[in-house]
C-alpha positions as a printed Julia matrix, in Angstrom:
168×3 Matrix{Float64}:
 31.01  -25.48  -33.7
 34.75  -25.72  -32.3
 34.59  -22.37  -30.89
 32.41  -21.87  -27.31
 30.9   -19.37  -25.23
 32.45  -20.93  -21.53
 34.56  -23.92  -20.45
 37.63  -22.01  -19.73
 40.49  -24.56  -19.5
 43.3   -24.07  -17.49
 45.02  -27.59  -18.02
 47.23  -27.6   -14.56
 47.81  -24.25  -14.65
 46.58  -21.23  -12.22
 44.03  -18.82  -13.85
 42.97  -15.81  -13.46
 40.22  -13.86  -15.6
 39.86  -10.73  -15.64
 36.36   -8.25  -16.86
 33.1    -9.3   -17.45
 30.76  -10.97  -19.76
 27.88   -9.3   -21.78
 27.33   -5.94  -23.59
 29.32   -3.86  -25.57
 30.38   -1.41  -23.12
 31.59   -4.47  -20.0
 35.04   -5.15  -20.65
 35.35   -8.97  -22.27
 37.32  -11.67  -20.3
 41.0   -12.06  -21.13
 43.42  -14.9   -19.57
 46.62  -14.33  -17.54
 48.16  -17.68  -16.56
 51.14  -18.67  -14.8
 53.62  -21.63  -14.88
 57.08  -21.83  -13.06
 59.35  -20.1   -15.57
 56.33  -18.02  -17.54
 53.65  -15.8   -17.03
 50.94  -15.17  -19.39
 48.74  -11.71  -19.03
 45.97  -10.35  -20.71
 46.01  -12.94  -23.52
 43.61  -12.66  -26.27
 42.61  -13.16  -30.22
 41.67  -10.18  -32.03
 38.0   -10.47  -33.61
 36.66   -8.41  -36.27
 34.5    -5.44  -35.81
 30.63   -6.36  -35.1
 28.39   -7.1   -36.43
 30.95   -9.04  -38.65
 33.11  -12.01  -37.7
 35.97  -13.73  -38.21
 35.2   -15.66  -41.68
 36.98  -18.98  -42.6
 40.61  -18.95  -44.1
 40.9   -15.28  -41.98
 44.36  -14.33  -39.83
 44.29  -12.94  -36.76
 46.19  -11.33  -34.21
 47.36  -12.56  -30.84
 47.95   -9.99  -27.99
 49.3    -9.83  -24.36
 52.02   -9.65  -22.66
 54.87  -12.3   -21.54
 56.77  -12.3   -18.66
 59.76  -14.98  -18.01
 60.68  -15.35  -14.17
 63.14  -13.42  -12.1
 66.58  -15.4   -11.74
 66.25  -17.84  -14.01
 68.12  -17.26  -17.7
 65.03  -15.56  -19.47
 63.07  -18.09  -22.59
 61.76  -17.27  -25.98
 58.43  -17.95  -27.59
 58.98  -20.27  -30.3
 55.64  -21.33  -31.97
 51.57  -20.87  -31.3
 49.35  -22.94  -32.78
 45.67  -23.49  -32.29
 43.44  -26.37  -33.25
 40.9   -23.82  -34.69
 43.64  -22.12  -37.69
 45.07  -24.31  -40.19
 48.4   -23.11  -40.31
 51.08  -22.63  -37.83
 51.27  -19.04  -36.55
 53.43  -16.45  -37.77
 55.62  -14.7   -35.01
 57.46  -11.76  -36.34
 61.52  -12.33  -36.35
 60.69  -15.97  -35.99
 60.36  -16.17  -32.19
 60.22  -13.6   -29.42
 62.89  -13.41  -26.8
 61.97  -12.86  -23.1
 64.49  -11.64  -20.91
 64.27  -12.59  -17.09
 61.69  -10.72  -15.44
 61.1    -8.02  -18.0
 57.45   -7.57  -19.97
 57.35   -8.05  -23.01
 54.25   -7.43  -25.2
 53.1    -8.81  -28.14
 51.68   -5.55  -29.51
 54.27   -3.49  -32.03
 52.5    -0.81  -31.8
 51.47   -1.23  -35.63
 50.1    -4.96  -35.05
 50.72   -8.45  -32.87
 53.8   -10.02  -33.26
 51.9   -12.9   -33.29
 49.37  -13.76  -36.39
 47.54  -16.68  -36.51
 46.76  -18.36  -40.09
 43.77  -20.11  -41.72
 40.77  -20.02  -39.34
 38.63  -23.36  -39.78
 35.28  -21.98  -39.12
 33.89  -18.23  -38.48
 34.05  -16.97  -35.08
 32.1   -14.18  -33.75
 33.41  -11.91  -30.91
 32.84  -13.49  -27.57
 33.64  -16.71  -28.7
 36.77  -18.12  -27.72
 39.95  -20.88  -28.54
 42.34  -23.05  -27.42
 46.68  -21.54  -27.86
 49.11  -24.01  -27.27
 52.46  -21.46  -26.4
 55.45  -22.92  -27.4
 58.69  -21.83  -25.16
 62.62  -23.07  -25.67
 62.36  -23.94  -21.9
 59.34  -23.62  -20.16
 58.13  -25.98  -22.6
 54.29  -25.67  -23.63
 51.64  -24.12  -21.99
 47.41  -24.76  -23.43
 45.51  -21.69  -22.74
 41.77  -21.19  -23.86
 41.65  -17.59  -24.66
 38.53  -14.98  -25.61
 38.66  -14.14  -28.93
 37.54  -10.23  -28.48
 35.51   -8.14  -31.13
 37.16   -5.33  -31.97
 35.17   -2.66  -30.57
 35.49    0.0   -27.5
 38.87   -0.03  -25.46
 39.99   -2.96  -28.64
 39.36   -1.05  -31.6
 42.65    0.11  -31.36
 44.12   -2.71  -31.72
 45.27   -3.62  -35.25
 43.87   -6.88  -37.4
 46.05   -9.16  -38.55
 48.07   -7.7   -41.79
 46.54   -9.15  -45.12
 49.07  -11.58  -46.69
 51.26  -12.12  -43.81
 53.97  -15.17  -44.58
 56.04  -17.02  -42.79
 59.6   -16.01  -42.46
 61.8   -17.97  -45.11
């Protein structure tokens, strides 16, 4: 199975996770990362709703928050792609601008602005996979992220929109 249960990678970069492993009620782990120019926090896929899981050829969501450095000219989040989906990720408006030292999340409120396409294999909640990030000028940055079931504190969160294309 692609997916696994531990072996977080951080692949040069500093990481810290955040919650705990286990039940239903302890809070699953989530990746914030840091390079120079970017910061990565609370960076996770959205699973589906137990007992189900994530079947092959699903979508789904990407969610957490981006932060480019103070004092440098702000970056923008051109592509994510994973190993484990078969297509390249949708990001709503094509990429996602990040102003110098401001927050910016990937939840619209109504969704992620980032939707991953085609998943390989099923993956439960718990189970996680590798993002490669894509920025104009911090370059790329590999993060292996918790792919969350949507349940407790995440049920709020939205799944990824059924037929969601590519901008033309």
């Amino acid at each position: 199975m692609i997916f696994q249960r531990s072996g977080w990678v951080a692949g040069g970069l500093v990481l810290a996770l955040a919650g705990c492993s286990g039940g239903a009620s302890e809070q699953p782990r989530v990746v914030t990362a840091s390079a120079p120019q970017v910061q990565i926090r609370d960076l996770f896929v959205l699973g589906a709703e137990p007992p189900a899981e994530l079947a092959p050829g699903s979508e789904a969501a990407v969610y957490g928050t981006l932060v480019a450095r103070m004092g440098g000219p702000g970056d923008r989040l051109v592509a994510v792609t994973s190993p484990d989906f078969v297509a390249v990720s949708f990001i709503q408006g094509g990429t996602i601008a990040l102003p110098a030292g401001k927050s910016v999340s990937l939840n619209t409120g109504g969704g992620s602005k980032v939707v991953l396409k085609g998943l390989r294999n099923a993956a439960p909640g718990g189970t996680s996979t590798t993002l490669r990030l894509r920025f104009e000028r911090a370059g790329e940055m590999t993060e292996r992220v918790r792919i969350v079931a949507r349940q407790g504190r995440y049920r709020t969160f939205s799944n990824a929109p059924a037929g969601t294309s590519p901008p033309a």
